[in-house]
Each structure stands twice: as structure tokens, then as C-alpha cells.
mmCIF file of C-alpha atoms and ligand atoms in Angstrom:
data_model
loop_
_atom_site.group_PDB
_atom_site.id
_atom_site.type_symbol
_atom_site.label_atom_id
_atom_site.label_comp_id
_atom_site.label_asym_id
_atom_site.label_seq_id
_atom_site.Cartn_x
_atom_site.Cartn_y
_atom_site.Cartn_z
ATOM 1 C CA UNK A 27 -55.300 84.748 102.387
ATOM 2 C CA UNK A 28 -53.232 86.329 99.452
ATOM 3 C CA UNK A 29 -51.309 84.445 97.285
ATOM 4 C CA UNK A 30 -48.259 86.080 98.377
ATOM 5 C CA UNK A 31 -46.038 83.480 99.704
ATOM 6 C CA UNK A 32 -42.390 85.266 99.774
ATOM 7 C CA UNK A 33 -40.438 86.932 102.663
ATOM 8 C CA UNK A 34 -37.371 88.963 102.323
ATOM 9 C CA UNK A 35 -35.212 88.448 105.279
ATOM 10 C CA UNK A 36 -32.982 91.540 106.266
ATOM 11 C CA UNK A 37 -30.059 91.771 108.666
ATOM 12 C CA UNK A 38 -28.577 95.116 108.751
ATOM 13 C CA UNK A 39 -25.269 95.660 110.419
ATOM 14 C CA UNK A 40 -23.260 98.608 111.052
ATOM 15 C CA UNK A 41 -21.224 98.461 107.813
ATOM 16 C CA UNK A 42 -23.171 95.529 105.875
ATOM 17 C CA UNK A 43 -26.625 94.377 105.066
ATOM 18 C CA UNK A 44 -27.252 90.600 104.489
ATOM 19 C CA UNK A 45 -30.445 89.427 102.938
ATOM 20 C CA UNK A 46 -32.420 86.314 101.780
ATOM 21 C CA UNK A 47 -35.667 85.966 99.508
ATOM 22 C CA UNK A 48 -37.338 82.891 100.727
ATOM 23 C CA UNK A 49 -40.498 81.395 99.417
ATOM 24 C CA UNK A 50 -42.444 79.799 102.123
ATOM 25 C CA UNK A 51 -44.278 77.226 100.235
ATOM 26 C CA UNK A 52 -41.180 75.393 100.297
ATOM 27 C CA UNK A 53 -38.235 77.062 101.956
ATOM 28 C CA UNK A 54 -36.452 77.498 98.929
ATOM 29 C CA UNK A 55 -33.777 80.347 98.448
ATOM 30 C CA UNK A 56 -35.119 83.078 95.583
ATOM 31 C CA UNK A 57 -31.870 84.928 96.036
ATOM 32 C CA UNK A 58 -29.271 85.786 98.943
ATOM 33 C CA UNK A 59 -26.339 88.141 99.291
ATOM 34 C CA UNK A 60 -24.575 90.692 101.242
ATOM 35 C CA UNK A 61 -23.825 94.594 100.544
ATOM 36 C CA UNK A 62 -20.904 95.312 102.355
ATOM 37 C CA UNK A 63 -18.388 97.993 103.504
ATOM 38 C CA UNK A 64 -21.392 100.468 103.505
ATOM 39 C CA UNK A 65 -19.955 104.054 104.263
ATOM 40 C CA UNK A 66 -16.646 102.919 103.557
ATOM 41 C CA UNK A 67 -16.023 104.145 99.892
ATOM 42 C CA UNK A 68 -15.283 100.848 97.989
ATOM 43 C CA UNK A 69 -18.432 98.838 98.824
ATOM 44 C CA UNK A 70 -19.099 95.485 97.201
ATOM 45 C CA UNK A 71 -22.425 93.545 96.636
ATOM 46 C CA UNK A 72 -22.688 90.073 96.023
ATOM 47 C CA UNK A 73 -25.593 88.588 95.090
ATOM 48 C CA UNK A 74 -26.464 84.758 94.213
ATOM 49 C CA UNK A 75 -29.779 84.489 92.534
ATOM 50 C CA UNK A 76 -31.585 81.035 92.461
ATOM 51 C CA UNK A 77 -30.184 79.687 89.401
ATOM 52 C CA UNK A 78 -26.788 79.797 91.812
ATOM 53 C CA UNK A 79 -24.666 82.173 89.116
ATOM 54 C CA UNK A 80 -23.036 84.593 91.689
ATOM 55 C CA UNK A 81 -22.788 88.316 90.594
ATOM 56 C CA UNK A 82 -20.787 90.405 92.439
ATOM 57 C CA UNK A 83 -20.481 94.290 91.787
ATOM 58 C CA UNK A 84 -17.808 96.978 93.125
ATOM 59 C CA UNK A 85 -19.870 100.307 94.002
ATOM 60 C CA UNK A 86 -19.663 102.913 96.884
ATOM 61 C CA UNK A 87 -22.814 102.947 99.131
ATOM 62 C CA UNK A 88 -22.565 106.192 101.094
ATOM 63 C CA UNK A 89 -25.336 104.727 103.239
ATOM 64 C CA UNK A 90 -27.776 101.969 104.042
ATOM 65 C CA UNK A 91 -30.401 103.866 101.910
ATOM 66 C CA UNK A 92 -27.640 103.360 98.828
ATOM 67 C CA UNK A 93 -26.891 99.737 99.461
ATOM 68 C CA UNK A 94 -30.300 98.653 100.025
ATOM 69 C CA UNK A 95 -31.605 100.210 96.912
ATOM 70 C CA UNK A 96 -28.621 98.274 94.965
ATOM 71 C CA UNK A 97 -30.163 94.966 96.790
ATOM 72 C CA UNK A 98 -33.570 95.941 95.393
ATOM 73 C CA UNK A 99 -32.196 96.681 91.809
ATOM 74 C CA UNK A 100 -30.716 93.312 91.786
ATOM 75 C CA UNK A 101 -33.630 91.460 92.855
ATOM 76 C CA UNK A 102 -35.589 93.436 90.444
ATOM 77 C CA UNK A 103 -33.251 92.127 87.575
ATOM 78 C CA UNK A 104 -34.077 88.598 88.706
ATOM 79 C CA UNK A 105 -37.953 89.124 88.356
ATOM 80 C CA UNK A 106 -38.142 89.037 92.186
ATOM 81 C CA UNK A 107 -38.101 92.571 92.852
ATOM 82 C CA UNK A 108 -39.448 94.671 96.110
ATOM 83 C CA UNK A 109 -42.671 95.480 93.737
ATOM 84 C CA UNK A 110 -43.372 92.050 93.207
ATOM 85 C CA UNK A 111 -46.916 90.928 94.283
ATOM 86 C CA UNK A 112 -45.603 87.476 95.529
ATOM 87 C CA UNK A 113 -43.838 89.514 98.422
ATOM 88 C CA UNK A 114 -45.777 89.114 101.538
ATOM 89 C CA UNK A 115 -43.573 90.779 103.856
ATOM 90 C CA UNK A 116 -39.967 91.799 105.116
ATOM 91 C CA UNK A 117 -38.432 90.169 108.193
ATOM 92 C CA UNK A 118 -35.763 92.381 110.109
ATOM 93 C CA UNK A 119 -33.477 90.920 112.508
ATOM 94 C CA UNK A 120 -33.219 93.149 115.325
ATOM 95 C CA UNK A 121 -30.315 92.399 117.893
ATOM 96 C CA UNK A 122 -32.173 93.659 121.393
ATOM 97 C CA UNK A 123 -35.799 93.529 121.984
ATOM 98 C CA UNK A 124 -35.481 94.318 125.796
ATOM 99 C CA UNK A 125 -37.907 93.211 128.128
ATOM 100 C CA UNK A 126 -40.798 94.589 126.080
ATOM 101 C CA UNK A 127 -40.426 92.265 122.664
ATOM 102 C CA UNK A 128 -40.782 88.644 123.572
ATOM 103 C CA UNK A 129 -42.368 87.838 120.157
ATOM 104 C CA UNK A 130 -41.935 88.787 116.544
ATOM 105 C CA UNK A 131 -43.619 91.881 115.940
ATOM 106 C CA UNK A 132 -45.232 94.019 113.374
ATOM 107 C CA UNK A 133 -43.394 97.254 112.744
ATOM 108 C CA UNK A 134 -45.017 100.610 113.588
ATOM 109 C CA UNK A 135 -43.872 103.864 114.096
ATOM 110 C CA UNK A 136 -44.474 103.124 117.859
ATOM 111 C CA UNK A 137 -42.441 99.642 117.678
ATOM 112 C CA UNK A 138 -39.569 101.577 115.702
ATOM 113 C CA UNK A 139 -39.366 104.455 118.557
ATOM 114 C CA UNK A 140 -39.067 101.773 121.145
ATOM 115 C CA UNK A 141 -36.454 99.684 119.435
ATOM 116 C CA UNK A 142 -34.644 103.250 119.487
ATOM 117 C CA UNK A 143 -35.230 103.356 123.170
ATOM 118 C CA UNK A 144 -33.241 100.207 123.859
ATOM 119 C CA UNK A 145 -30.104 101.939 122.025
ATOM 120 C CA UNK A 146 -28.345 102.496 125.226
ATOM 121 C CA UNK A 147 -28.395 98.504 125.891
ATOM 122 C CA UNK A 148 -27.515 97.704 122.403
ATOM 123 C CA UNK A 149 -25.237 100.826 121.244
ATOM 124 C CA UNK A 150 -23.337 98.734 118.601
ATOM 125 C CA UNK A 151 -26.441 96.960 117.053
ATOM 126 C CA UNK A 152 -29.646 98.323 117.170
ATOM 127 C CA UNK A 153 -28.897 101.751 115.224
ATOM 128 C CA UNK A 154 -27.772 99.870 112.078
ATOM 129 C CA UNK A 155 -31.198 97.211 112.624
ATOM 130 C CA UNK A 156 -33.064 100.460 112.590
ATOM 131 C CA UNK A 157 -31.774 102.111 109.873
ATOM 132 C CA UNK A 158 -32.340 98.958 107.811
ATOM 133 C CA UNK A 159 -36.130 98.917 108.632
ATOM 134 C CA UNK A 160 -36.683 102.951 107.960
ATOM 135 C CA UNK A 161 -34.883 102.074 104.624
ATOM 136 C CA UNK A 162 -37.017 98.962 103.905
ATOM 137 C CA UNK A 163 -39.997 100.900 105.070
ATOM 138 C CA UNK A 164 -39.426 103.996 102.729
ATOM 139 C CA UNK A 165 -39.147 101.772 99.628
ATOM 140 C CA UNK A 166 -42.418 99.482 100.480
ATOM 141 C CA UNK A 167 -44.340 101.709 102.984
ATOM 142 C CA UNK A 168 -47.486 99.336 102.320
ATOM 143 C CA UNK A 169 -45.751 96.262 103.094
ATOM 144 C CA UNK A 170 -46.103 94.497 106.471
ATOM 145 C CA UNK A 171 -42.762 94.556 108.088
ATOM 146 C CA UNK A 172 -41.706 92.363 111.041
ATOM 147 C CA UNK A 173 -39.073 93.151 113.684
ATOM 148 C CA UNK A 174 -37.643 89.189 114.897
ATOM 149 C CA UNK A 175 -35.418 89.697 118.063
ATOM 150 C CA UNK A 176 -32.318 87.807 118.845
ATOM 151 C CA UNK A 177 -33.112 88.277 122.450
ATOM 152 C CA UNK A 178 -37.200 87.344 122.133
ATOM 153 C CA UNK A 179 -36.516 83.502 122.416
ATOM 154 C CA UNK A 180 -34.848 84.150 126.094
ATOM 155 C CA UNK A 181 -37.288 86.190 127.308
ATOM 156 C CA UNK A 182 -38.959 82.821 129.092
ATOM 157 C CA UNK A 183 -35.891 82.826 131.439
ATOM 158 C CA UNK A 184 -37.058 82.707 135.046
ATOM 159 C CA UNK A 185 -36.245 85.887 136.997
ATOM 160 C CA UNK A 186 -33.361 84.212 138.834
ATOM 161 C CA UNK A 187 -31.850 83.311 135.695
ATOM 162 C CA UNK A 188 -32.351 86.873 134.381
ATOM 163 C CA UNK A 189 -30.801 88.777 137.241
ATOM 164 C CA UNK A 190 -27.495 89.825 138.182
ATOM 165 C CA UNK A 191 -27.368 89.551 142.088
ATOM 166 C CA UNK A 192 -26.526 93.271 142.326
ATOM 167 C CA UNK A 193 -28.856 96.111 143.865
ATOM 168 C CA UNK A 194 -32.347 95.549 142.482
ATOM 169 C CA UNK A 195 -33.269 99.105 142.101
ATOM 170 C CA UNK A 196 -30.324 100.072 140.368
ATOM 171 C CA UNK A 197 -30.387 97.158 137.924
ATOM 172 C CA UNK A 198 -33.858 98.153 137.286
ATOM 173 C CA UNK A 199 -33.368 101.737 136.882
ATOM 174 C CA UNK A 200 -30.922 101.085 134.063
ATOM 175 C CA UNK A 201 -32.538 97.918 132.622
ATOM 176 C CA UNK A 202 -29.406 95.992 133.598
ATOM 177 C CA UNK A 203 -30.497 92.238 133.371
ATOM 178 C CA UNK A 204 -29.298 89.132 131.497
ATOM 179 C CA UNK A 205 -31.348 89.328 128.136
ATOM 180 C CA UNK A 206 -29.400 86.467 126.086
ATOM 181 C CA UNK A 207 -28.666 86.628 122.021
ATOM 182 C CA UNK A 208 -28.672 84.258 119.167
ATOM 183 C CA UNK A 209 -32.156 83.590 120.600
ATOM 184 C CA UNK A 210 -33.371 82.779 116.611
ATOM 185 C CA UNK A 211 -30.683 80.386 116.448
ATOM 186 C CA UNK A 212 -31.226 78.482 119.609
ATOM 187 C CA UNK A 213 -34.982 78.511 119.035
ATOM 188 C CA UNK A 214 -34.308 76.606 115.553
ATOM 189 C CA UNK A 215 -31.454 74.525 116.502
ATOM 190 C CA UNK A 216 -33.447 73.465 119.739
ATOM 191 C CA UNK A 217 -36.572 72.573 117.803
ATOM 192 C CA UNK A 218 -34.694 71.024 114.879
ATOM 193 C CA UNK A 219 -32.814 68.824 117.458
ATOM 194 C CA UNK A 220 -36.045 67.355 118.736
ATOM 195 C CA UNK A 221 -37.164 66.872 115.386
ATOM 196 C CA UNK A 222 -33.794 64.813 114.664
ATOM 197 C CA UNK A 223 -34.847 62.600 117.588
ATOM 198 C CA UNK A 224 -38.410 62.183 116.074
ATOM 199 C CA UNK A 225 -39.992 63.934 119.180
ATOM 200 C CA UNK A 226 -42.138 66.681 119.887
ATOM 201 C CA UNK A 227 -40.119 69.854 121.233
ATOM 202 C CA UNK A 228 -42.250 69.960 124.153
ATOM 203 C CA UNK A 229 -41.066 66.393 125.112
ATOM 204 C CA UNK A 230 -37.134 67.284 125.079
ATOM 205 C CA UNK A 231 -34.537 69.136 127.055
ATOM 206 C CA UNK A 232 -31.710 70.322 124.938
ATOM 207 C CA UNK A 233 -28.583 71.995 125.768
ATOM 208 C CA UNK A 234 -27.766 74.419 122.397
ATOM 209 C CA UNK A 235 -24.125 75.138 121.678
ATOM 210 C CA UNK A 236 -24.045 78.170 119.196
ATOM 211 C CA UNK A 237 -20.466 78.196 118.288
ATOM 212 C CA UNK A 238 -19.649 80.830 115.842
ATOM 213 C CA UNK A 239 -17.080 83.817 115.854
ATOM 214 C CA UNK A 240 -19.498 84.586 118.454
ATOM 215 C CA UNK A 241 -20.455 82.053 120.843
ATOM 216 C CA UNK A 242 -23.695 81.066 123.194
ATOM 217 C CA UNK A 243 -25.115 78.081 125.192
ATOM 218 C CA UNK A 244 -28.520 77.866 126.111
ATOM 219 C CA UNK A 245 -30.651 75.221 128.285
ATOM 220 C CA UNK A 246 -33.912 74.658 126.510
ATOM 221 C CA UNK A 247 -36.608 72.632 128.374
ATOM 222 C CA UNK A 248 -39.408 71.443 126.511
ATOM 223 C CA UNK A 249 -38.894 74.197 123.770
ATOM 224 C CA UNK A 250 -38.917 76.659 126.632
ATOM 225 C CA UNK A 251 -35.584 78.546 126.855
ATOM 226 C CA UNK A 252 -34.514 78.136 130.991
ATOM 227 C CA UNK A 253 -31.160 79.854 130.832
ATOM 228 C CA UNK A 254 -28.431 81.295 128.387
ATOM 229 C CA UNK A 255 -24.890 82.245 128.579
ATOM 230 C CA UNK A 256 -25.018 85.489 127.169
ATOM 231 C CA UNK A 257 -26.229 88.354 129.211
ATOM 232 C CA UNK A 258 -27.209 92.203 129.062
ATOM 233 C CA UNK A 259 -24.535 92.285 126.192
ATOM 234 C CA UNK A 260 -23.105 89.638 124.020
ATOM 235 C CA UNK A 261 -19.951 89.626 126.045
ATOM 236 C CA UNK A 262 -20.948 87.267 128.718
ATOM 237 C CA UNK A 263 -20.445 83.450 128.736
ATOM 238 C CA UNK A 264 -18.156 81.253 126.528
ATOM 239 C CA UNK A 265 -14.852 82.165 125.068
ATOM 240 C CA UNK A 266 -15.591 83.687 121.515
ATOM 241 C CA UNK A 267 -13.392 84.486 118.408
ATOM 242 C CA UNK A 268 -12.772 88.182 119.708
ATOM 243 C CA UNK A 269 -14.829 88.530 123.314
ATOM 244 C CA UNK A 270 -13.730 87.319 126.401
ATOM 245 C CA UNK A 271 -16.796 85.938 127.698
ATOM 246 C CA UNK A 272 -16.966 85.515 131.630
ATOM 247 C CA UNK A 273 -14.569 87.616 133.265
ATOM 248 C CA UNK A 274 -14.338 88.987 136.736
ATOM 249 C CA UNK A 275 -15.751 92.617 136.703
ATOM 250 C CA UNK A 276 -13.182 93.296 139.089
ATOM 251 C CA UNK A 277 -10.725 93.130 135.958
ATOM 252 C CA UNK A 278 -12.563 96.087 134.433
ATOM 253 C CA UNK A 279 -11.666 98.022 137.762
ATOM 254 C CA UNK A 280 -8.299 96.828 138.115
ATOM 255 C CA UNK A 281 -7.248 97.733 134.049
ATOM 256 C CA UNK A 282 -8.964 101.336 134.811
ATOM 257 C CA UNK A 283 -7.398 101.993 137.992
ATOM 258 C CA UNK A 284 -4.020 100.193 137.965
ATOM 259 C CA UNK A 285 -3.772 99.760 134.055
ATOM 260 C CA UNK A 286 -4.738 103.294 133.316
ATOM 261 C CA UNK A 287 -7.123 102.126 130.368
ATOM 262 C CA UNK A 288 -10.072 103.920 129.770
ATOM 263 C CA UNK A 289 -13.597 102.417 129.725
ATOM 264 C CA UNK A 290 -13.593 102.646 125.937
ATOM 265 C CA UNK A 291 -10.301 100.942 125.803
ATOM 266 C CA UNK A 292 -11.453 98.152 127.959
ATOM 267 C CA UNK A 293 -14.759 97.723 126.168
ATOM 268 C CA UNK A 294 -12.766 97.200 123.030
ATOM 269 C CA UNK A 295 -10.139 95.221 124.561
ATOM 270 C CA UNK A 296 -12.896 92.914 125.771
ATOM 271 C CA UNK A 297 -14.826 92.859 122.891
ATOM 272 C CA UNK A 298 -12.599 92.890 119.865
ATOM 273 C CA UNK A 299 -9.209 91.891 121.179
ATOM 274 C CA UNK A 300 -10.072 88.855 123.577
ATOM 275 C CA UNK A 301 -11.179 85.488 123.452
ATOM 276 C CA UNK A 302 -9.476 83.193 120.892
ATOM 277 C CA UNK A 303 -7.560 86.050 119.191
ATOM 278 C CA UNK A 304 -6.665 87.597 122.342
ATOM 279 C CA UNK A 305 -5.111 84.341 123.682
ATOM 280 C CA UNK A 306 -2.878 83.531 120.509
ATOM 281 C CA UNK A 307 -3.688 86.147 117.814
ATOM 282 C CA UNK A 308 -6.025 83.911 115.674
ATOM 283 C CA UNK A 309 -9.872 84.091 115.899
ATOM 284 C CA UNK A 310 -10.393 81.122 113.175
ATOM 285 C CA UNK A 311 -10.859 77.984 114.747
ATOM 286 C CA UNK A 312 -9.323 76.158 111.622
ATOM 287 C CA UNK A 313 -6.189 77.939 112.076
ATOM 288 C CA UNK A 314 -6.015 77.523 115.805
ATOM 289 C CA UNK A 315 -6.254 73.589 115.405
ATOM 290 C CA UNK A 316 -3.579 73.769 112.730
ATOM 291 C CA UNK A 317 -1.232 75.694 114.797
ATOM 292 C CA UNK A 318 -2.075 73.802 117.900
ATOM 293 C CA UNK A 319 -1.156 70.379 116.230
ATOM 294 C CA UNK A 320 1.999 71.652 115.343
ATOM 295 C CA UNK A 321 2.926 72.139 118.771
ATOM 296 C CA UNK A 322 2.134 75.786 119.203
ATOM 297 C CA UNK A 323 1.689 76.684 122.693
ATOM 298 C CA UNK A 324 -0.670 79.747 122.345
ATOM 299 C CA UNK A 325 -2.819 78.094 120.093
ATOM 300 C CA UNK A 326 -3.108 75.088 122.347
ATOM 301 C CA UNK A 327 -3.751 77.102 125.468
ATOM 302 C CA UNK A 328 -6.482 79.161 123.558
ATOM 303 C CA UNK A 329 -8.171 75.807 122.214
ATOM 304 C CA UNK A 330 -8.069 74.323 125.991
ATOM 305 C CA UNK A 331 -9.354 77.341 127.673
ATOM 306 C CA UNK A 332 -12.230 77.731 124.778
ATOM 307 C CA UNK A 333 -12.908 73.713 125.471
ATOM 308 C CA UNK A 334 -12.921 74.388 129.267
ATOM 309 C CA UNK A 335 -15.391 77.047 129.648
ATOM 310 C CA UNK A 336 -17.665 75.245 126.967
ATOM 311 C CA UNK A 337 -17.355 72.297 129.226
ATOM 312 C CA UNK A 338 -18.330 74.121 132.036
ATOM 313 C CA UNK A 339 -21.369 75.550 130.724
ATOM 314 C CA UNK A 340 -22.340 71.986 129.545
ATOM 315 C CA UNK A 341 -21.922 70.775 133.292
ATOM 316 C CA UNK A 342 -23.845 73.760 134.829
ATOM 317 C CA UNK A 343 -26.887 73.306 132.137
ATOM 318 C CA UNK A 344 -27.160 69.667 132.820
ATOM 319 C CA UNK A 345 -27.712 70.608 136.426
ATOM 320 C CA UNK A 346 -30.279 73.406 135.338
ATOM 321 C CA UNK A 347 -32.385 71.232 133.110
ATOM 322 C CA UNK A 348 -32.018 67.792 135.754
ATOM 323 C CA UNK A 349 -32.458 65.731 132.586
ATOM 324 C CA UNK A 350 -30.835 66.319 128.972
ATOM 325 C CA UNK A 351 -32.320 64.613 125.999
ATOM 326 C CA UNK A 352 -29.807 66.126 123.642
ATOM 327 C CA UNK A 353 -26.613 68.475 123.143
ATOM 328 C CA UNK A 354 -26.624 70.262 119.836
ATOM 329 C CA UNK A 355 -23.725 71.613 118.292
ATOM 330 C CA UNK A 356 -24.228 74.404 115.598
ATOM 331 C CA UNK A 357 -22.773 77.552 113.868
ATOM 332 C CA UNK A 358 -19.447 77.893 112.146
ATOM 333 C CA UNK A 359 -16.948 76.256 114.694
ATOM 334 C CA UNK A 360 -20.225 73.807 116.223
ATOM 335 C CA UNK A 361 -20.913 72.566 112.556
ATOM 336 C CA UNK A 362 -17.566 71.977 111.544
ATOM 337 C CA UNK A 363 -14.865 71.401 114.006
ATOM 338 C CA UNK A 364 -14.896 67.769 114.867
ATOM 339 C CA UNK A 365 -12.302 68.114 117.486
ATOM 340 C CA UNK A 366 -14.016 70.822 119.350
ATOM 341 C CA UNK A 367 -17.274 68.411 119.596
ATOM 342 C CA UNK A 368 -14.954 65.531 120.573
ATOM 343 C CA UNK A 369 -13.025 67.597 123.220
ATOM 344 C CA UNK A 370 -16.128 69.206 124.746
ATOM 345 C CA UNK A 371 -17.682 65.923 125.389
ATOM 346 C CA UNK A 372 -14.682 63.728 126.307
ATOM 347 C CA UNK A 373 -14.951 61.821 129.975
ATOM 348 C CA UNK A 374 -18.535 62.548 130.127
ATOM 349 C CA UNK A 375 -20.192 59.043 130.052
ATOM 350 C CA UNK A 376 -21.189 58.937 133.923
ATOM 351 C CA UNK A 377 -23.678 61.526 132.422
ATOM 352 C CA UNK A 378 -24.735 59.707 129.663
ATOM 353 C CA UNK A 379 -22.867 61.760 127.026
ATOM 354 C CA UNK A 380 -20.686 60.050 124.377
ATOM 355 C CA UNK A 381 -19.604 60.766 120.724
ATOM 356 C CA UNK A 382 -18.968 58.168 118.228
ATOM 357 C CA UNK A 383 -15.723 59.510 116.713
ATOM 358 C CA UNK A 384 -16.520 57.851 113.294
ATOM 359 C CA UNK A 385 -20.078 59.635 113.229
ATOM 360 C CA UNK A 386 -18.196 62.699 114.434
ATOM 361 C CA UNK A 387 -15.773 62.886 111.753
ATOM 362 C CA UNK A 388 -18.539 62.881 109.084
ATOM 363 C CA UNK A 389 -18.740 66.357 106.984
ATOM 364 C CA UNK A 390 -22.259 66.907 105.972
ATOM 365 C CA UNK A 391 -24.381 69.960 105.794
ATOM 366 C CA UNK A 392 -27.546 67.848 107.348
ATOM 367 C CA UNK A 393 -28.555 67.548 110.921
ATOM 368 C CA UNK A 394 -27.158 64.324 112.088
ATOM 369 C CA UNK A 395 -26.580 62.627 115.401
ATOM 370 C CA UNK A 396 -23.198 61.681 116.456
ATOM 371 C CA UNK A 397 -23.361 59.744 119.517
ATOM 372 C CA UNK A 398 -23.462 55.789 119.614
ATOM 373 C CA UNK A 399 -26.719 53.841 119.897
ATOM 374 C CA UNK A 400 -25.951 53.303 123.760
ATOM 375 C CA UNK A 401 -25.842 56.988 124.698
ATOM 376 C CA UNK A 402 -28.513 58.124 127.000
ATOM 377 C CA UNK A 403 -27.893 61.769 125.832
ATOM 378 C CA UNK A 404 -28.039 62.295 122.019
ATOM 379 C CA UNK A 405 -25.259 64.417 120.491
ATOM 380 C CA UNK A 406 -26.062 66.023 117.528
ATOM 381 C CA UNK A 407 -24.715 68.634 114.809
ATOM 382 C CA UNK A 408 -27.830 70.622 113.702
ATOM 383 C CA UNK A 409 -27.015 73.436 110.915
ATOM 384 C CA UNK A 410 -28.587 76.582 111.908
ATOM 385 C CA UNK A 411 -30.638 78.553 109.705
ATOM 386 C CA UNK A 412 -31.656 82.084 111.311
ATOM 387 C CA UNK A 413 -32.799 83.662 108.218
ATOM 388 C CA UNK A 414 -35.417 80.661 107.671
ATOM 389 C CA UNK A 415 -36.441 80.987 111.235
ATOM 390 C CA UNK A 416 -36.872 84.680 110.511
ATOM 391 C CA UNK A 417 -39.157 84.178 107.522
ATOM 392 C CA UNK A 418 -41.257 81.452 109.355
ATOM 393 C CA UNK A 419 -41.920 83.844 112.071
ATOM 394 C CA UNK A 420 -42.617 86.760 110.028
ATOM 395 C CA UNK A 421 -44.725 84.923 107.540
ATOM 396 C CA UNK A 422 -46.768 83.335 110.449
ATOM 397 C CA UNK A 423 -47.304 86.727 112.312
ATOM 398 C CA UNK A 424 -48.650 88.028 108.934
ATOM 399 C CA UNK A 425 -51.065 85.572 108.356
ATOM 400 C CA UNK A 426 -52.249 85.460 111.532
ATOM 401 C CA UNK A 427 -52.695 89.454 111.997
HETATM 402 P P1 LIG B 521 -19.944 81.691 112.280
HETATM 403 O O1 LIG B 521 -19.964 83.230 113.108
HETATM 404 O O2 LIG B 521 -21.195 80.850 112.684
HETATM 405 O O3 LIG B 521 -20.033 82.097 110.474
HETATM 406 O O4 LIG B 521 -18.673 81.046 112.196
HETATM 407 C C1 LIG B 521 -17.423 81.390 111.875
HETATM 408 C C2 LIG B 521 -16.327 80.498 112.609
HETATM 409 O O5 LIG B 521 -16.409 79.342 112.093
HETATM 410 C C3 LIG B 521 -14.869 80.869 111.742
HETATM 411 O O6 LIG B 521 -14.439 82.059 112.569
HETATM 412 C C4 LIG B 521 -14.027 79.810 112.303
HETATM 413 O O7 LIG B 521 -13.657 79.709 113.467
HETATM 414 C C5 LIG B 521 -15.190 78.722 112.210
HETATM 415 N N1 LIG B 521 -15.141 77.500 111.079
HETATM 416 C C6 LIG B 521 -15.692 77.847 109.952
HETATM 417 N N2 LIG B 521 -15.351 76.664 109.411
HETATM 418 C C7 LIG B 521 -14.539 75.728 109.914
HETATM 419 C C8 LIG B 521 -14.171 74.478 110.144
HETATM 420 N N3 LIG B 521 -14.049 73.967 108.900
HETATM 421 N N4 LIG B 521 -13.438 74.093 111.016
HETATM 422 C C9 LIG B 521 -13.377 74.624 112.142
HETATM 423 N N5 LIG B 521 -13.712 76.039 112.383
HETATM 424 C C10 LIG B 521 -14.634 76.498 111.565
#
């Protein structure tokens, strides 16, 4: 085994690249940052080295190539450049792995071609992920590069949970099925929740509620995902910041035939102008809670609709799992919004679910239990760490390859 212990995690979006350089010896962040507004002429790179003193530079990034080269320069300036012998691998977040990729995968030309073949089912995400991979490979062609898929953790869903009840041949022809997303987070958080309870992940059943600007729920039985709320795309399921979550598919036909909206307009409506934003004009839960506390009716409706959908998934996944040991809240809203956790679990004592108001109000960056001792189901707040999970999976693969 070589002495290289560092993994660079890259998350390339359509106009941004997020990165973290992690030392796998102790999980420490040697550097992290964000290059944004790629292709927009007014790019910005914010880089935080281990010393913690943030550096910000404004420079145009015509493309991902330019942005990644700027990131590489920042890392080199800290003495942790891409040519450093300590760098073991680069781990890439890839949104859609389809049915083929159910585990982290060493990137080859053939793998890249397959990720490209999945663009029709992930047109908003996979192209940027591919660009990130291509640029990183051109910078370090000799270094192992690993794709960690957002869909992979959900690949264990039984067929009856992954299927939509539509014509099987049509579904298969167009690869229409439920894939699920945020898998890296669900995997990390379900495992961390088990550890918080002092148990082996294989022994516990967990409902994970990943509530960020995007949001998804999952039912994890003994460390294995058995259902999740997102589907073919990240549009299905919970009410999100700007996405509707579940709607009757008939809404689409109606808006098209009666409302005269084009398919692209409906796509944009449901993905970008719906959810909390569509209901009340704000998608930041802080602002919504503030407005609701001042009596704003739209904000209260948005909050109540969000909570109602969340409770339906908690109840649904309780039935799917049969026995629930823990409910874990994570991501921006889940980790920070005590009123959301309280409302989502209120009145569920008959199901063994309760939240201690005092524990729930504690603000902390640590994983913590917020249910009282007597609660049969442990309710927990578990900060997610997708980058660390990607780095761990990447490192493990490189060292077993
Ligand atoms: P994420 O996508 O995980 O980064 O989550 C982002 C979302 O978390 C924001 O849009 C806010 O709605 C929410 N959020 C962040 N901080 C807080 C907070 N202190 N209280 C309530 N919601 C928060």
C-alpha cells in the first residue's frame, strides 16, 4: 500500500465546482472551496485552506477547465497540489448511475461512456459531472478517479418499490423506474445514526429525512435501502425548496391541454417555481418560519404543506419497515430547524415517537438524540457529510483495487 492518504472530492455542477481535499488518516479537511458562476463572465473562487483563513478571488471562468485549473493552483499554493505524491485518488460525485452503477466505480473510458449514456435520464446533472471528470482526468491522467453515484445506495430497493405501475415494456424501453437520489447522504446518515445508538448498522431500521433545499426520505432496513422518496428524477416525493414533490401526473396533462403551457414550461414550473417557493414566494425555511410566526398566511400554508407531506412519508416508511429504531433528520433544514422536527413528529407517541423539547432546541454541529429516554424510536439529528462519504468510498475502492 502506498503512503498516499489524501482524496480530492469534486462535485461539479452546471455552473460551479465544489471541492474538498480530505486526509483519510483522520478525516481532516486540508482544503475546501467553491468555484462558481462558471461560464458567466463574473466567476468567483472561495478557497479555505487547513489554516482556516479564507481566500476569495474574482476571475472569469469561461468553462469548467478554467475553473478546475484555478482550483488546482489554489491547492498548489497551499503545498497540496494535484501533483502531490500524497494524493491517492479523486472522487467524483455523479448524480445518476442508472441501473448499472450500484457501487463506487473506477472511472475508465468505458465507464465514462456509460455515464454519458445516462444523460437522457439526468439531463440537468450528468453533463456537468462528466465535464468535471474529463477535466480532472486531463490534469492527472495517471491518478485513479472514482465515480460515487447519488443513486447507488438506492439500488437495493426491491423491484416493487423501484417500479412505477405503468406498462412494463414501455418503462423498460425508456429506463423509467425509481432510482432515488441523495444516496450518499442517506447511506452516511443511516450508518451514523446506528453508531450514535451504539449499534451495528445491520441491526437497526432507520428512517432518514434529508431536508435541504432539495429533500428526500428513505427507509433503511439493517443498513440496506428499501425505499426512497425521489424517483426517476429528483422531483418526486417531499415538498422541497423549489420542487413540488409528489403531484398527480394528471396535473401535467391539465397544465398542457387546458393551461396551454409547454412541456418545458411545466418542467421549469415544477422544478424551479414550486415547493415552498411556489406556495409562499420564499424557499428558505428560516424566512418562512419567521413570516409564519408573524401571522403570514401563505408562509404558514407552505410550512403546513411541507410538514404534512413529511409526516405522510414518516408514516409510510414506518409501515414499510415494520419496526423503526431511529428517525434521523439531516441537511440544512433537518439539522437546523427545530420547529420542523417538532411538527413532523408531534402526536406520534402511539408509534413510539417523541421529541424532547429541550433536547430539540439545542444547537450543535454534532450528531445527537433529541427524543426522551422512554421513546421507543430514537429521534436524532445527524449532520450529513457527503464529501467524507465520497472520500471514504473512493479510498476504499482504490485500496482494494
Ligand atoms: P442544504 O440544501 O442542505 O444546504 O439546505 C439549505 C436550506 O437549509 C436552506 O434553503 C434553508 O431553508 C435551510 N436552513 C439553513 N439554515 C437554517 C436554519 N438555521 N433554520 C432553518 N432552516 C435553515
